[in-house]
Amino acid sequence: MNLFEAVKDSITPRQVAENYGLEVNRRGMTCCPFHADDDPSMKLYDDHYYCFGCEEHGDVIDFMSKLCSLSQKEAAERLAQEFGIPY
């Protein structure tokens, strides 16, 4: 299993969002960190995220990449390290 598959199979966007201090309600909604958002407009699914306000979307690696301004590889490596995922 490669790095990207290992990360995507092990972590959800919700786990990353909560790990970085975003408040997620029980319906999986949070305020989007990618635009000025007063009401939760981003839905965090098990395998992807989607913002109904700015239409930002992607998988857990895309989320981390955008959130921390990292390349896809840097984001995957950081997630693997932070969540203890072997690859």
PDB file of C-alpha atoms in Angstrom:
ATOM      1  CA  MET A   1       0.000   0.000   0.000  1.00  0.00           C
ATOM      2  CA  ASN A   2       1.402   3.392  -0.917  1.00  0.00           C
ATOM      3  CA  LEU A   3       1.380   6.541   1.212  1.00  0.00           C
ATOM      4  CA  PHE A   4      -1.699   8.086  -0.412  1.00  0.00           C
ATOM      5  CA  GLU A   5      -3.798   4.914  -0.172  1.00  0.00           C
ATOM      6  CA  ALA A   6      -2.736   4.335   3.445  1.00  0.00           C
ATOM      7  CA  VAL A   7      -3.765   7.856   4.463  1.00  0.00           C
ATOM      8  CA  LYS A   8      -7.072   7.813   2.577  1.00  0.00           C
ATOM      9  CA  ASP A   9      -7.969   4.398   4.040  1.00  0.00           C
ATOM     10  CA  SER A  10      -7.094   5.433   7.610  1.00  0.00           C
ATOM     11  CA  ILE A  11      -8.317   8.993   8.199  1.00  0.00           C
ATOM     12  CA  THR A  12     -11.471  10.941   7.432  1.00  0.00           C
ATOM     13  CA  PRO A  13     -11.698  14.660   6.646  1.00  0.00           C
ATOM     14  CA  ARG A  14     -13.707  15.026   9.870  1.00  0.00           C
ATOM     15  CA  GLN A  15     -10.839  13.634  11.952  1.00  0.00           C
ATOM     16  CA  VAL A  16      -8.432  16.115  10.380  1.00  0.00           C
ATOM     17  CA  ALA A  17     -10.843  19.033  10.821  1.00  0.00           C
ATOM     18  CA  GLU A  18     -11.365  18.220  14.500  1.00  0.00           C
ATOM     19  CA  ASN A  19      -7.621  17.681  14.998  1.00  0.00           C
ATOM     20  CA  TYR A  20      -7.042  21.219  13.690  1.00  0.00           C
ATOM     21  CA  GLY A  21      -9.666  22.796  15.926  1.00  0.00           C
ATOM     22  CA  LEU A  22     -12.675  23.025  13.627  1.00  0.00           C
ATOM     23  CA  GLU A  23     -15.965  22.453  15.389  1.00  0.00           C
ATOM     24  CA  VAL A  24     -17.984  19.789  13.584  1.00  0.00           C
ATOM     25  CA  ASN A  25     -21.654  19.303  14.432  1.00  0.00           C
ATOM     26  CA  ARG A  26     -23.312  15.890  14.642  1.00  0.00           C
ATOM     27  CA  ARG A  27     -24.486  16.162  11.017  1.00  0.00           C
ATOM     28  CA  GLY A  28     -20.857  16.485   9.900  1.00  0.00           C
ATOM     29  CA  MET A  29     -21.112  20.190   9.081  1.00  0.00           C
ATOM     30  CA  THR A  30     -18.502  22.829   9.924  1.00  0.00           C
ATOM     31  CA  CYS A  31     -17.708  26.412   9.001  1.00  0.00           C
ATOM     32  CA  CYS A  32     -15.515  26.319   5.917  1.00  0.00           C
ATOM     33  CA  PRO A  33     -11.924  27.358   6.667  1.00  0.00           C
ATOM     34  CA  PHE A  34     -11.392  28.330   3.014  1.00  0.00           C
ATOM     35  CA  HIS A  35     -13.732  31.337   2.871  1.00  0.00           C
ATOM     36  CA  ALA A  36     -15.451  33.743   5.283  1.00  0.00           C
ATOM     37  CA  ASP A  37     -18.169  31.543   6.729  1.00  0.00           C
ATOM     38  CA  ASP A  38     -20.521  32.437   9.599  1.00  0.00           C
ATOM     39  CA  ASP A  39     -22.740  29.364   9.356  1.00  0.00           C
ATOM     40  CA  PRO A  40     -21.552  25.808   8.712  1.00  0.00           C
ATOM     41  CA  SER A  41     -21.501  25.257   4.959  1.00  0.00           C
ATOM     42  CA  MET A  42     -18.929  22.464   4.650  1.00  0.00           C
ATOM     43  CA  LYS A  43     -20.037  18.838   4.860  1.00  0.00           C
ATOM     44  CA  LEU A  44     -17.413  16.326   5.968  1.00  0.00           C
ATOM     45  CA  TYR A  45     -18.106  12.837   4.640  1.00  0.00           C
ATOM     46  CA  ASP A  46     -16.122   9.667   5.389  1.00  0.00           C
ATOM     47  CA  ASP A  47     -14.126   9.853   2.152  1.00  0.00           C
ATOM     48  CA  HIS A  48     -14.416  13.488   1.001  1.00  0.00           C
ATOM     49  CA  TYR A  49     -15.563  16.997   1.855  1.00  0.00           C
ATOM     50  CA  TYR A  50     -17.693  19.549   0.033  1.00  0.00           C
ATOM     51  CA  CYS A  51     -18.435  23.193   0.780  1.00  0.00           C
ATOM     52  CA  PHE A  52     -21.847  24.367  -0.369  1.00  0.00           C
ATOM     53  CA  GLY A  53     -20.669  27.988  -0.100  1.00  0.00           C
ATOM     54  CA  CYS A  54     -17.423  28.115  -2.099  1.00  0.00           C
ATOM     55  CA  GLU A  55     -17.703  24.671  -3.750  1.00  0.00           C
ATOM     56  CA  GLU A  56     -14.275  23.572  -2.447  1.00  0.00           C
ATOM     57  CA  HIS A  57     -14.094  19.773  -2.439  1.00  0.00           C
ATOM     58  CA  GLY A  58     -11.734  16.821  -2.355  1.00  0.00           C
ATOM     59  CA  ASP A  59     -10.399  13.978  -0.242  1.00  0.00           C
ATOM     60  CA  VAL A  60      -8.599  14.035   3.100  1.00  0.00           C
ATOM     61  CA  ILE A  61      -5.231  14.796   1.480  1.00  0.00           C
ATOM     62  CA  ASP A  62      -6.713  17.685  -0.524  1.00  0.00           C
ATOM     63  CA  PHE A  63      -8.228  19.039   2.700  1.00  0.00           C
ATOM     64  CA  MET A  64      -4.903  18.952   4.553  1.00  0.00           C
ATOM     65  CA  SER A  65      -3.039  20.356   1.575  1.00  0.00           C
ATOM     66  CA  LYS A  66      -5.365  23.335   1.277  1.00  0.00           C
ATOM     67  CA  LEU A  67      -5.686  23.862   5.043  1.00  0.00           C
ATOM     68  CA  CYS A  68      -1.916  23.998   5.659  1.00  0.00           C
ATOM     69  CA  SER A  69      -0.706  25.216   2.235  1.00  0.00           C
ATOM     70  CA  LEU A  70       1.214  22.001   1.540  1.00  0.00           C
ATOM     71  CA  SER A  71       1.826  19.941  -1.580  1.00  0.00           C
ATOM     72  CA  GLN A  72      -0.147  16.709  -1.886  1.00  0.00           C
ATOM     73  CA  LYS A  73       2.902  14.653  -0.887  1.00  0.00           C
ATOM     74  CA  GLU A  74       3.745  16.914   2.068  1.00  0.00           C
ATOM     75  CA  ALA A  75       0.126  16.760   3.243  1.00  0.00           C
ATOM     76  CA  ALA A  76       0.018  12.961   3.023  1.00  0.00           C
ATOM     77  CA  GLU A  77       3.351  12.617   4.858  1.00  0.00           C
ATOM     78  CA  ARG A  78       2.236  14.998   7.597  1.00  0.00           C
ATOM     79  CA  LEU A  79      -1.053  13.160   8.079  1.00  0.00           C
ATOM     80  CA  ALA A  80       0.730   9.814   8.236  1.00  0.00           C
ATOM     81  CA  GLN A  81       3.089  11.168  10.859  1.00  0.00           C
ATOM     82  CA  GLU A  82       0.435  12.934  12.964  1.00  0.00           C
ATOM     83  CA  PHE A  83      -1.962   9.964  12.945  1.00  0.00           C
ATOM     84  CA  GLY A  84       0.682   7.229  13.190  1.00  0.00           C
ATOM     85  CA  ILE A  85      -0.081   5.586   9.866  1.00  0.00           C
ATOM     86  CA  PRO A  86       2.534   3.115   8.558  1.00  0.00           C
ATOM     87  CA  TYR A  87       3.022   2.947   4.804  1.00  0.00           C
TER      88      TYR A  87
END
